[in-house]
Tab-separated table of C-alpha atoms and ligand atoms in Angstrom:
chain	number	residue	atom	x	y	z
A	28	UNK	CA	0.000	0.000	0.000
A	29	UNK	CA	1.416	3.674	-0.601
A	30	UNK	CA	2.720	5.190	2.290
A	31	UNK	CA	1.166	8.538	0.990
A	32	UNK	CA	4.566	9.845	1.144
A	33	UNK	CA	6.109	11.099	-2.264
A	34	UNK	CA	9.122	9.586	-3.841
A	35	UNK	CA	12.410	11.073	-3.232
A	36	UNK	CA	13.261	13.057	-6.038
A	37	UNK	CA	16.185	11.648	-8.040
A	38	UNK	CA	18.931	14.110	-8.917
A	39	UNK	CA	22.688	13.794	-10.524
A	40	UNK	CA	25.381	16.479	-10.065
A	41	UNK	CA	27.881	16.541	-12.153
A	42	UNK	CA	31.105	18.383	-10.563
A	43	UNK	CA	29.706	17.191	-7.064
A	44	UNK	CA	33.271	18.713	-5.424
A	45	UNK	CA	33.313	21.941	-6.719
A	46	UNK	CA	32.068	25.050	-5.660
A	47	UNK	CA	28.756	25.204	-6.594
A	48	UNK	CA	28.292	21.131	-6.120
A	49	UNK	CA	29.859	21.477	-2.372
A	50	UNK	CA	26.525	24.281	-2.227
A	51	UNK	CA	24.729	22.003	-3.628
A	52	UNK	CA	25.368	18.982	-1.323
A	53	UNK	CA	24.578	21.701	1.499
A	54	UNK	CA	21.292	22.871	0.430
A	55	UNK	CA	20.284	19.036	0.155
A	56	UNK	CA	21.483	18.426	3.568
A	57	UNK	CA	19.349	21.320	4.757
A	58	UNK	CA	16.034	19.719	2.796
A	59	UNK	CA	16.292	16.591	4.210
A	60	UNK	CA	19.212	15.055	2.385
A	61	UNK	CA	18.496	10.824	1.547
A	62	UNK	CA	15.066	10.910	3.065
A	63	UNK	CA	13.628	13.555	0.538
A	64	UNK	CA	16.590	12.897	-2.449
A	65	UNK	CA	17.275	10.062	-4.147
A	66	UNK	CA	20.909	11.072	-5.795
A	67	UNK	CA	21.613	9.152	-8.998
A	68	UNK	CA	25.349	10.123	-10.359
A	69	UNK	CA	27.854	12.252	-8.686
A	70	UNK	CA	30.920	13.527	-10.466
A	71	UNK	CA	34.197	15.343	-9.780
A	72	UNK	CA	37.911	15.048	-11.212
A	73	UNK	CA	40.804	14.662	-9.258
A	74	UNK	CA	39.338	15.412	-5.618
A	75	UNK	CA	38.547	11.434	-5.249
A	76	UNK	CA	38.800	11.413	-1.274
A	77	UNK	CA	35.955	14.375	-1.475
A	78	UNK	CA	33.915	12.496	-3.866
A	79	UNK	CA	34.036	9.185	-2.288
A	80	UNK	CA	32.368	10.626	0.913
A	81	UNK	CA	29.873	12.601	-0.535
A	82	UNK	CA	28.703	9.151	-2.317
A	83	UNK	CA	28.921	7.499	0.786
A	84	UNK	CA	26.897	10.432	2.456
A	85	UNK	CA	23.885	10.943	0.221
A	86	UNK	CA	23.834	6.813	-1.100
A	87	UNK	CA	24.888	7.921	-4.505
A	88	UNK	CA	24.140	4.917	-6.643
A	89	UNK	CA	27.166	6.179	-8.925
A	90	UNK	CA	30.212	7.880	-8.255
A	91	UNK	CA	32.745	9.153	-11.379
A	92	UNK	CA	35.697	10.700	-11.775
A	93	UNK	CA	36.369	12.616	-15.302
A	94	UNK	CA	40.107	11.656	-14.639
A	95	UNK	CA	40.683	7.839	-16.078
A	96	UNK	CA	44.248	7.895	-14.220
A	97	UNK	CA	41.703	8.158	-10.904
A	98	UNK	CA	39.958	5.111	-11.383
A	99	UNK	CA	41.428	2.753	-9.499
A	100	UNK	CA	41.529	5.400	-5.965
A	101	UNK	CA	37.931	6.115	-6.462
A	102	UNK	CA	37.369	2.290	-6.780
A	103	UNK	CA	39.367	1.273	-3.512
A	104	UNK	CA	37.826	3.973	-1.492
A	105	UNK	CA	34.326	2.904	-2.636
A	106	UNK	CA	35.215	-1.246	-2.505
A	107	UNK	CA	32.439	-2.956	-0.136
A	108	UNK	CA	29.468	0.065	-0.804
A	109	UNK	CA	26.961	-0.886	-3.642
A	110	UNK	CA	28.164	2.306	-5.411
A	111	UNK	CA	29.038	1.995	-8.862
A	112	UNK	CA	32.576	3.330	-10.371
A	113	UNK	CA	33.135	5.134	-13.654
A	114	UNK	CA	35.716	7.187	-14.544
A	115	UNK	CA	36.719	9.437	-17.790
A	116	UNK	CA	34.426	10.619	-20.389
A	117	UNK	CA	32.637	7.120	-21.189
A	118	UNK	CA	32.066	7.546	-17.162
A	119	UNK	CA	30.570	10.759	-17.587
A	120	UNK	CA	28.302	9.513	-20.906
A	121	UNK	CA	27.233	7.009	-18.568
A	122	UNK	CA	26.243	9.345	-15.143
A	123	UNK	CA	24.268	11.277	-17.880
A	124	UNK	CA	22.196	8.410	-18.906
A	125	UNK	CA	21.631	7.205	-15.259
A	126	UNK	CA	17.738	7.930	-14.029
A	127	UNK	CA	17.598	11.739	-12.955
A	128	UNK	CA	14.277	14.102	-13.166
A	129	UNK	CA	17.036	17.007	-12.311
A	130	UNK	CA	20.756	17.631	-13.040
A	131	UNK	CA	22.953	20.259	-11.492
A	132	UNK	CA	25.459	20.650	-14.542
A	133	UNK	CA	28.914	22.069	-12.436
A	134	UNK	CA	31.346	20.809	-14.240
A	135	UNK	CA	33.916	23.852	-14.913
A	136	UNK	CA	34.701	24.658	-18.691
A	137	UNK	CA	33.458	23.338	-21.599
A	138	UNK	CA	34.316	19.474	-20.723
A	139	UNK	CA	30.770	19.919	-18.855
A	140	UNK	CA	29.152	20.096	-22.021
A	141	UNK	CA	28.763	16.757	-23.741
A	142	UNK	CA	27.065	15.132	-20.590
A	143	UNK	CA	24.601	17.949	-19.837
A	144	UNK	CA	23.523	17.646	-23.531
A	145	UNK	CA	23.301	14.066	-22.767
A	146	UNK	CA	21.409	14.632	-19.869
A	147	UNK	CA	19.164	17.346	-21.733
A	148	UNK	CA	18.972	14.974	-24.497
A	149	UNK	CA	17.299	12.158	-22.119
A	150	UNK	CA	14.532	15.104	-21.168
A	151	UNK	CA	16.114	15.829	-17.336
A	152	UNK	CA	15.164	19.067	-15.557
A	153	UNK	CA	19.062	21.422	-16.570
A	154	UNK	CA	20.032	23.122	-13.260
A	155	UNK	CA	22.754	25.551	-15.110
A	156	UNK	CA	25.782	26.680	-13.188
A	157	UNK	CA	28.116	25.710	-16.441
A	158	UNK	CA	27.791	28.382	-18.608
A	159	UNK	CA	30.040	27.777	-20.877
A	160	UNK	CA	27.247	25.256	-22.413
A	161	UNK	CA	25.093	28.360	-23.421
A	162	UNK	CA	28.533	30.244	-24.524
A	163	UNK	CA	29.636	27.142	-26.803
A	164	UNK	CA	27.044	25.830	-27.773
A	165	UNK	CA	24.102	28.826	-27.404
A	166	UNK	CA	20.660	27.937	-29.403
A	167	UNK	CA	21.985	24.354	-30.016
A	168	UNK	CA	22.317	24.213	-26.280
A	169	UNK	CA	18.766	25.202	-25.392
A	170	UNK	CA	17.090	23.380	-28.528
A	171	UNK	CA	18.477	20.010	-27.110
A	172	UNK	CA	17.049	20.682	-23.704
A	173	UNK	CA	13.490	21.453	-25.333
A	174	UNK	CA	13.538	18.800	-27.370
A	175	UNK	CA	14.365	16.601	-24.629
A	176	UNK	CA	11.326	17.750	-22.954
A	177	UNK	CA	12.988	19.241	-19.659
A	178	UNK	CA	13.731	22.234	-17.697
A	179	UNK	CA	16.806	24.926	-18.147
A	180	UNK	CA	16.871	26.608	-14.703
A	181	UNK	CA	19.571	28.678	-14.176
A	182	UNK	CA	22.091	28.662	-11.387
A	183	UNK	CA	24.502	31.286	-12.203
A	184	UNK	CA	23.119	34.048	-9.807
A	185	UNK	CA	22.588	36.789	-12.236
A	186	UNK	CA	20.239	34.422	-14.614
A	187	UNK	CA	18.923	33.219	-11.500
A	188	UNK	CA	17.853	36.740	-10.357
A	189	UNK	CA	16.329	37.357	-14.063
A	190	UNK	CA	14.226	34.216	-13.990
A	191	UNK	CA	13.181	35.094	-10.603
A	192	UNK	CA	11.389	38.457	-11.899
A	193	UNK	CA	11.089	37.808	-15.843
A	194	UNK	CA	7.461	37.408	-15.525
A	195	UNK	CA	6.142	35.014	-18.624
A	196	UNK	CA	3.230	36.815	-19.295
A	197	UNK	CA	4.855	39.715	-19.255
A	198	UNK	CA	7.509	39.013	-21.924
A	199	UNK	CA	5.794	40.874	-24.695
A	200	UNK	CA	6.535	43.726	-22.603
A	201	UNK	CA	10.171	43.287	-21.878
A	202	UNK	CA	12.542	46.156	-22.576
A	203	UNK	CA	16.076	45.002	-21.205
A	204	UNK	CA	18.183	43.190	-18.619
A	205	UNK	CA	20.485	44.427	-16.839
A	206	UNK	CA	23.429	42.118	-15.319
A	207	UNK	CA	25.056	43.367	-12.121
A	208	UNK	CA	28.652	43.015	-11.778
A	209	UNK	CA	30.839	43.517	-8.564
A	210	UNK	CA	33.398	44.718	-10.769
A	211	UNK	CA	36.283	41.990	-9.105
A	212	UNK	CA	39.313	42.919	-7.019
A	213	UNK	CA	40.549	45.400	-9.522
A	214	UNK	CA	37.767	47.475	-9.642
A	215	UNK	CA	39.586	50.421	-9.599
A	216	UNK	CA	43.079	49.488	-11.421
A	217	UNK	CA	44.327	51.142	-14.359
A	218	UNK	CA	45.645	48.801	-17.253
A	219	UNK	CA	49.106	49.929	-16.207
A	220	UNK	CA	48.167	48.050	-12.447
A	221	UNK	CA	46.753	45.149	-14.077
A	222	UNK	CA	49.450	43.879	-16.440
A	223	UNK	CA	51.449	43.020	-13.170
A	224	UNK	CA	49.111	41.196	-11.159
A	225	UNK	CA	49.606	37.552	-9.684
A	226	UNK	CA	46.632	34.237	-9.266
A	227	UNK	CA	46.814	34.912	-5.732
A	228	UNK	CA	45.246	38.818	-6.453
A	229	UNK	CA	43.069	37.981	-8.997
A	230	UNK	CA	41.543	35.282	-7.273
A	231	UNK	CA	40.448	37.325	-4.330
A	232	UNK	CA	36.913	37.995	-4.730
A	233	UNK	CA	35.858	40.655	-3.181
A	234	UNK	CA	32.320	39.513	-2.220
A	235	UNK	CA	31.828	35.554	-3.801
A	236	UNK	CA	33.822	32.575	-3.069
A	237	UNK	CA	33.906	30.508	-6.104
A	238	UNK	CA	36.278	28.165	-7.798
A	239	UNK	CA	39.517	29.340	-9.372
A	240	UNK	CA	38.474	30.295	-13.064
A	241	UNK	CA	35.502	31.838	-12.268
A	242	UNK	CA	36.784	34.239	-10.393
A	243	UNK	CA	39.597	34.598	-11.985
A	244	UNK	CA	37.451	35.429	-15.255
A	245	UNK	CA	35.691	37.471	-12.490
A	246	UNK	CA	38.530	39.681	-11.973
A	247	UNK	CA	39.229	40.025	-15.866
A	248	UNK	CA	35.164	40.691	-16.425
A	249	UNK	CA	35.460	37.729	-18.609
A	250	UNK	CA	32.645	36.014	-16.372
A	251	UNK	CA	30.368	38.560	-17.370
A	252	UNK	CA	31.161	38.625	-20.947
A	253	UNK	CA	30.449	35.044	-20.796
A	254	UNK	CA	26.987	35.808	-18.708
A	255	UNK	CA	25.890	38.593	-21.409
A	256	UNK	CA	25.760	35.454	-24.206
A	257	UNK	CA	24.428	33.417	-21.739
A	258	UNK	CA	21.551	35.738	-21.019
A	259	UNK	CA	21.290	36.356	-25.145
A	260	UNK	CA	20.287	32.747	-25.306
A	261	UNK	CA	18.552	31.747	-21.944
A	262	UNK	CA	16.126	34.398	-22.590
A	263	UNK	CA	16.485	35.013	-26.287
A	264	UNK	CA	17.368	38.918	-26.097
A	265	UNK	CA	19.202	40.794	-28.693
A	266	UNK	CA	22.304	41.771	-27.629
A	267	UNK	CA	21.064	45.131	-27.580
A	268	UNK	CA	18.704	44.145	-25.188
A	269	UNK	CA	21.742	43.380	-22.931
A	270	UNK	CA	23.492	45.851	-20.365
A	271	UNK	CA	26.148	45.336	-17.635
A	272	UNK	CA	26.424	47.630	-14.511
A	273	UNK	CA	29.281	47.740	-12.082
A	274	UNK	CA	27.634	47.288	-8.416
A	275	UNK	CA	30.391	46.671	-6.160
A	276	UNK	CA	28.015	45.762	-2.608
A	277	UNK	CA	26.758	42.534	-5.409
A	278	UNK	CA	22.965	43.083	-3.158
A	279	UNK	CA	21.111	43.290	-6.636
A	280	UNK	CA	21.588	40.630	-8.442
A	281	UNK	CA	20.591	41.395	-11.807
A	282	UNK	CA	17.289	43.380	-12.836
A	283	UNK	CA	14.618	42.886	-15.169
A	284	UNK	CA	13.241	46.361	-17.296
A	285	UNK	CA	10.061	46.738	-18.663
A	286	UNK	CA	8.665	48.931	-21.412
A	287	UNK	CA	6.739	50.968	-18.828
A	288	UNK	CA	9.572	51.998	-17.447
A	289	UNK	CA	9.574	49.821	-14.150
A	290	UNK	CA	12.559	47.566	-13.200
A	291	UNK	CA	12.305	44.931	-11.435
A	292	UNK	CA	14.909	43.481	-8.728
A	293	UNK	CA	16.290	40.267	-6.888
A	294	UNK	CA	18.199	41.013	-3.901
A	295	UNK	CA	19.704	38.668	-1.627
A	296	UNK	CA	23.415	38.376	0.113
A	297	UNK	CA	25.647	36.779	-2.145
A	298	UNK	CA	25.931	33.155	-1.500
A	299	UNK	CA	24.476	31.028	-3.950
A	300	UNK	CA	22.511	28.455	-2.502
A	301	UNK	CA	20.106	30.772	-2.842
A	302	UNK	CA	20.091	30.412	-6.407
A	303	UNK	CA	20.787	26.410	-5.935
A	304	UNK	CA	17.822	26.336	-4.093
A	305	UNK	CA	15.736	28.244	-6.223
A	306	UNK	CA	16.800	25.829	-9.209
A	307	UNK	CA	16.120	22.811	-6.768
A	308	UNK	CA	12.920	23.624	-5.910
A	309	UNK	CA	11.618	25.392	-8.688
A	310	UNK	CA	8.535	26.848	-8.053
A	311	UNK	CA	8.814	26.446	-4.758
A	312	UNK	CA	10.936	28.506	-2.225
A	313	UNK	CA	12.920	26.362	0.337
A	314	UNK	CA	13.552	27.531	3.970
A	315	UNK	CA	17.474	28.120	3.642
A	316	UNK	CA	20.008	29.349	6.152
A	317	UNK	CA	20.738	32.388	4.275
A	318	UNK	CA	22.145	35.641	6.048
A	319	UNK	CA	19.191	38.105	5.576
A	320	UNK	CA	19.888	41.580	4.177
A	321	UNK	CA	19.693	43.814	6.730
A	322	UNK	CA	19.125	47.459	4.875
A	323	UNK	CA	19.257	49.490	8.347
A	324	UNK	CA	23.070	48.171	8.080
A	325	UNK	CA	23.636	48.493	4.384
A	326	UNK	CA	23.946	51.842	4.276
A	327	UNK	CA	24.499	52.424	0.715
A	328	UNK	CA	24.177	50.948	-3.166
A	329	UNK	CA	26.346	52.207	-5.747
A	330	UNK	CA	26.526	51.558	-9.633
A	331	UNK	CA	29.156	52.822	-11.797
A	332	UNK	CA	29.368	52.209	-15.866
A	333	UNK	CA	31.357	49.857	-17.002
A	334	UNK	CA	34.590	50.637	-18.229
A	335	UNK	CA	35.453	47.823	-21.719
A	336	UNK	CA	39.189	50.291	-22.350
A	337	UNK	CA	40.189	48.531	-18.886
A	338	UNK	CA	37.972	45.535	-18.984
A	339	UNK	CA	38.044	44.626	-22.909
A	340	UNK	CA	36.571	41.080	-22.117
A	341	UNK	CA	33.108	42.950	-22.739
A	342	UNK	CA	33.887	44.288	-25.754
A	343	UNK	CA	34.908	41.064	-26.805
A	344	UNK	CA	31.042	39.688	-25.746
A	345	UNK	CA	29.589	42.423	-28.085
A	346	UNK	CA	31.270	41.266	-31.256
A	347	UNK	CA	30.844	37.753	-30.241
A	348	UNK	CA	27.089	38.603	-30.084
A	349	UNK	CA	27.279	40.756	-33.040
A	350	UNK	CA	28.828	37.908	-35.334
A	351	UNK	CA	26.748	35.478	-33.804
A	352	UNK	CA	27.309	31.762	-34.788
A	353	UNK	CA	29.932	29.707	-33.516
A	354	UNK	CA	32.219	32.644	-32.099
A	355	UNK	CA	30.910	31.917	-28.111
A	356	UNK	CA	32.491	28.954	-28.794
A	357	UNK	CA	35.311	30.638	-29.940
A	358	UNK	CA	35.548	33.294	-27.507
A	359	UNK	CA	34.924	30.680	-24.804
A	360	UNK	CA	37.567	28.454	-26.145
A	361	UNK	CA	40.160	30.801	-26.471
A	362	UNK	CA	39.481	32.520	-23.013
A	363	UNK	CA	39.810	28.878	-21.499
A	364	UNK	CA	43.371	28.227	-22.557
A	365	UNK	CA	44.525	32.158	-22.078
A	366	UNK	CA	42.780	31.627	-18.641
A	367	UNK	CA	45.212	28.666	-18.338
A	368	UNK	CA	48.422	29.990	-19.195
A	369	UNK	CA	47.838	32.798	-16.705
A	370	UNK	CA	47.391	30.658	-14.085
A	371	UNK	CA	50.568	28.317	-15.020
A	372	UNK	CA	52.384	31.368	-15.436
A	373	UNK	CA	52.806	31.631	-19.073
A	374	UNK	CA	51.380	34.978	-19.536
A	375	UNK	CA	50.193	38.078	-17.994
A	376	UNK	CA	46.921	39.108	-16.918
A	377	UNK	CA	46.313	41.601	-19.654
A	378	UNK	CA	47.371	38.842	-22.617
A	379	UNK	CA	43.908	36.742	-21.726
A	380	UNK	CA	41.898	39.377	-23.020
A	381	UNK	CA	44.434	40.358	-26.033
A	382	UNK	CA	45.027	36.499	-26.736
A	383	UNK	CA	41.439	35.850	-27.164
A	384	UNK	CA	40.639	38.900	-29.310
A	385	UNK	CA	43.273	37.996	-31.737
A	386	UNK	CA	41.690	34.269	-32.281
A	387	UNK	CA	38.435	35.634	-32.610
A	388	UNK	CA	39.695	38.103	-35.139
A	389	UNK	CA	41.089	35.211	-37.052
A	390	UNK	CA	38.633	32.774	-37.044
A	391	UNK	CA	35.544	35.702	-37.245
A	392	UNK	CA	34.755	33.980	-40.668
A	393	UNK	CA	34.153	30.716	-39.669
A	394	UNK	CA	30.479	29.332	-40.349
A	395	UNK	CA	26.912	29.293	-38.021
A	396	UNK	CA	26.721	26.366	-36.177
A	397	UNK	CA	24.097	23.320	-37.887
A	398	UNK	CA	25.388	20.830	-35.240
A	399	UNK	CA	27.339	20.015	-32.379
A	400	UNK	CA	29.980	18.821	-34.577
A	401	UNK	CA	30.150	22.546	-35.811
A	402	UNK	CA	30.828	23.843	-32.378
A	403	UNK	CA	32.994	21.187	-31.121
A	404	UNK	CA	34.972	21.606	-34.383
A	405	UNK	CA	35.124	25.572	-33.686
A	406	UNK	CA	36.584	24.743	-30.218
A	407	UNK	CA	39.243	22.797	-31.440
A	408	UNK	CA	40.294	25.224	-33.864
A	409	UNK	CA	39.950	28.008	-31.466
A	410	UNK	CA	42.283	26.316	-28.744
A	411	UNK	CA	44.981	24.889	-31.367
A	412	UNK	CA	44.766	28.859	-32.420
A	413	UNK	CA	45.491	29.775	-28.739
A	414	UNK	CA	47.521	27.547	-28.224
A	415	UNK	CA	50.082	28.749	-30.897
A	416	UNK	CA	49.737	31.935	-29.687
A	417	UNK	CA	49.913	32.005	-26.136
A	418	UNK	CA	53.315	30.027	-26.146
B	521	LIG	P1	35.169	24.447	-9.324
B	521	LIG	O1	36.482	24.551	-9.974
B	521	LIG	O2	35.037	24.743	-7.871
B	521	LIG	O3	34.564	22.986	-9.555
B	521	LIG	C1	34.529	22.410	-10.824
B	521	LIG	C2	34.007	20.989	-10.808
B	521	LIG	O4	34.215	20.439	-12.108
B	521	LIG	C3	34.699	20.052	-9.824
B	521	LIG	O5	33.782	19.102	-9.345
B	521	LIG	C4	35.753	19.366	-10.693
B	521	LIG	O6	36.089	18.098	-10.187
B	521	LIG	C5	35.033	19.256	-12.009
B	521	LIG	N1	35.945	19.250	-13.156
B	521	LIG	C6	37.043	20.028	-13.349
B	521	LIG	N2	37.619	19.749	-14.533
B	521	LIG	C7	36.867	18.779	-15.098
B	521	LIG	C8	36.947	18.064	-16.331
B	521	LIG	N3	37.919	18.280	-17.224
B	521	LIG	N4	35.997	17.141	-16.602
B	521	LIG	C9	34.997	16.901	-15.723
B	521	LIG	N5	34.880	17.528	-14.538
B	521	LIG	C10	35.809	18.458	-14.229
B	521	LIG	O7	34.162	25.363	-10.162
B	521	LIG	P2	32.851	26.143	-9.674
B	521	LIG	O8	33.222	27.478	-9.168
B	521	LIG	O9	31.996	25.242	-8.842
B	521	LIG	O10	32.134	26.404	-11.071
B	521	LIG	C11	31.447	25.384	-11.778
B	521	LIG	C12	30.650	26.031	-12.907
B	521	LIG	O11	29.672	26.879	-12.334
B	521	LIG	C13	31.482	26.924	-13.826
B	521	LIG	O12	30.982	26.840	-15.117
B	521	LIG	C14	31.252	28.321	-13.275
B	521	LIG	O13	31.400	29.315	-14.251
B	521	LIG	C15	29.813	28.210	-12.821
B	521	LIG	N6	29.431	29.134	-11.747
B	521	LIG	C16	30.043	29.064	-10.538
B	521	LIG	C17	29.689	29.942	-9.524
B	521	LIG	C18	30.308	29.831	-8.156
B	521	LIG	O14	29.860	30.505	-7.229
B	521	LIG	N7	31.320	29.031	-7.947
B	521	LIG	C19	28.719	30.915	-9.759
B	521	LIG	C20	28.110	30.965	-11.019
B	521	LIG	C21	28.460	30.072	-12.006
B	522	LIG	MG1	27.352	34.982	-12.187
C-alpha cells in the first residue's frame, strides 16, 4: 500500500566537489538530504577522497571521476558500498544516462558540455551553473534541452535573479536586462596596475567565493562577458537588449526592465545556494540558512558604468554577439586556454583578453553552427589557435 509519502526526487550532479556542487550537497542536507533525495550520479575530477564521501553520504548509486588515471583510488575507497565506479568521459556519458528528473550541470569549462547535452537529451530538468554550455554551444544548447522535454533553470546568480522576476506573461513587454557586476578585485586598477598582477590577487573575490576560473574570469570581467551570451540565449534577447552595470556591494543581483519603465529586482546576500535552491525547488521557495539583508546596516548601493578600455573582455562579448554563430564557442575556447596559461604562469593578466581577441579576429569567418559537430569543431580550432599563440 502507498505510504502517501512522495518519492524522493532523483537528482545527478555533475562536478559534485566543486564550488557550486559542495553548495549544492549543502542545500540538500538542509532539505532533508536521503530521506527527501534520491541522488543518482555524482561527479568530480581529481578530488577522489571528497567524492568518495559525498557518495557514501547521500547513497549515490554512482560515483565518477572525469580523470581515467583516478579510477582505481575512487574504486578502492568505494570497494564494499553498492556504489558503482566510472571514470573518464565514457564515465561521464554514462552518469548522464543514469535515471535523474534534475541535473545540477557544475562541471567547470566546456568538458561539462557533452554530458549535460546528454542529460538534456534524455529530457532531465538542466540546473545551469556551467555556462560555458550556453557560450559554446548557445541555441543548439537550449534546442536540445526542449527537445528533450525538460527544464533549463539557471544557477549562475545573475540568470537566476532574471528568472526570478522575468514574468512570462509579461515578456511581450520586456525592454532590457540588466546584469550586475561587482566589478572583481581590480575594480579600480588602471591597465598599467593590471598587467602586473599575480593568481593569488586575482583570485580574491571581493564579495563571492567561487572556484579558481571563475573568479579569476571574475577579476578580468570575462565572467560577465560570458553571462551577457548566456543571457542572449537563456532568454532570447538581442544583444542590444543586454546591459552590464558595475555594483560593487553585489545586493542586486541582476534586474529585469520593462517597457513601462519599471525595473524589477532580486536582492539577496551573495551566497548562492540561494540560487541552488531556487533551481532545486523550482517553483517552490525552500527555507534556507541564508544571512538576511539587513538594509538598516547596508547603508548604501552604488553603480558605476562599465569601463570595456580597462575591462576589454566585454567588448569582446559584443562582437561575439554581433557575429553570432559559432564565435561563443570561440571566444569561450580561447578565453579557457589564455585563462590557463595565466594561471601556469605563461602569460600576464592583460594577454587573456588580447590572446582571445586575436583568435576571434582570425577565425571571425568561420560558419553558423548546424550541429554540435560545428561547435565542437570551432573549439578545437579556437584552442589549437590559442595555443600557438599564447606560447
Ligand atoms: P570548481 O572549480 O570549484 O569545480 C569544478 C568541478 O568540475 C569540480 O567538481 C571538478 O572536479 C570538475 N571538473 C574540473 N575539470 C573537469 C573536467 N575536465 N571534466 C569533468 N569535470 C571536471 O568550479 P565552480 O566554481 O563550482 O564552477 C562550476 C561552474 O559553475 C562553472 O561553469 C562556473 O562558471 C559556474 N558558476 C560558478 C559559480 C560559483 O559561485 N562558484 C557561480 C556561477 C556560475
Ligand atoms: Mg554569475
Amino acid at each position: 500500500m502507498a505510504s502517501g509519502k512522495p518519492a524522493p526526487r532523483r537528482l545527478t550532479i555533475f562536478g559534485a566537489t566543486g564550488s557550486i556542487g559542495q553548495n549544492t550537497l549543502d542545500v540538500i542536507r538542509h532539505l532533508g538530504g536521503r530521506e527527501t533525495f534520491d541522488i543518482g550520479a555524482l561527479t568530480g575530477n581529481g578530488n577522489v577522497a571528497l567524492l568518495a564521501a559525498q557518495a557514501c553520504e547521500v547513497g549515490a548509486r554512482m560515483a565518477v571521476t572525469a580523470s581515467d588515471r583516478h579510477y582505481g583510488e575512487l574504486k578502492d575507497a568505494l570497494a564494499g558500498t553498492g556504489i558503482a565506479v566510472a571514470a573518464g568521459k565514457s564515465g561521464l556519458a554514462e552518469a548522464a544516462e543514469i535515471e535523474a528528473d534534475w541535473v545540477m550541470a557544475a562541471i567547470v569549462g566546456t568538458a561539462g558540455l557533452a554530458p549535460t547535452l546528454a542529460a538534456a537529451r534524455r529530457g532531465a530538468d538542466i540546473a545551469l551553473a556551467n555556462k560555458e554550455c550556453l557560450v559554446s554551444a548557445g541555441d543548439l544548447f537550449v534546442k536540445a534541452v526542449k527537445a528533450g522535454g525538460g527544464r533549463l533553470l539557471p544557477v549562475d546568480s545573475e540568470h537566476n535573479a532574471i528568472f526570478q522576476v522575468l514574468e512570462e506573461n509579461q515578456r511581450h513587454a520586456l525592454e532590457r536586462v540588466i546584469l550586475t557586476a561587482s566589478g572583481g578585485p581590480f575594480r579600480t586598477f588602471s591597465r598599467e596596475e593590471m598587467a602586473g598582477v599575480t593568481v593569488e590577487t586575482a583570485r580574491a573575490h571581493p564579495n563571492w567565493s567561487m572556484g579558481l576560473k571563475i573568479s579569476i574570469d571574475s577579476a578580468s570581467m570575462f565572467n560577465k562577458a560570458l553571462e551577457m551570451i548566456e543571457a542572449r540565449h537563456l532568454f532570447d534577447l538581442t544583444p542590444e537588449q543586454i546591459e552590464v552595470i558595475v555594483h560593487p556591494q553585489s545586493v542586486i543581483h541582476s534586474m529585469v526592465g520593462y517597457k513601462d519603465g519599471s525595473v524589477l529586482a532580486q536582492l539577496g546576500a551573495p551566497d548562492m545556494r540561494t540560487a541552488i535552491g531556487y533551481a532545486l525547488t523550482f517553483p517552490h521557495r525552500p527555507s534556507l540558512p541564508i544571512e538576511r539583508l539587513d538594509f538598516a546596516n547596508l547603508s548604501r548601493l552604488d553603480f558605476e558604468a562599465p569601463d570595456e578600455e580597462r575591462f576589454p573582455a566585454l567588448r569582446l562579448a559584443r562582437i561575439a554577439m554581433a557575429r553570432g554563430g559559432v564565435q561563443g564557442a570561440v571566444l569561450n575556447a580561447a578565453k579557457e586556454m589564455a585563462l590557463q596559461a595565466f594561471i601556469d604562469g605563461r602569460v600576464g593578466f592583460l594577454t587573456m583578453a588580447r590572446g582571445t581577441g586575436e583568435v576571434m579576429d582570425r577565425l571571425g569567418h568561420l560558419a553558423p553552427a548546424a550541429t554540435m559537430d560545428d561547435v565542437f569543431a570551432a573549439d578545437e580550432e579556437a584552442r589549437r589557435l590559442a595555443a600557438g599563440l599564447l606560447n
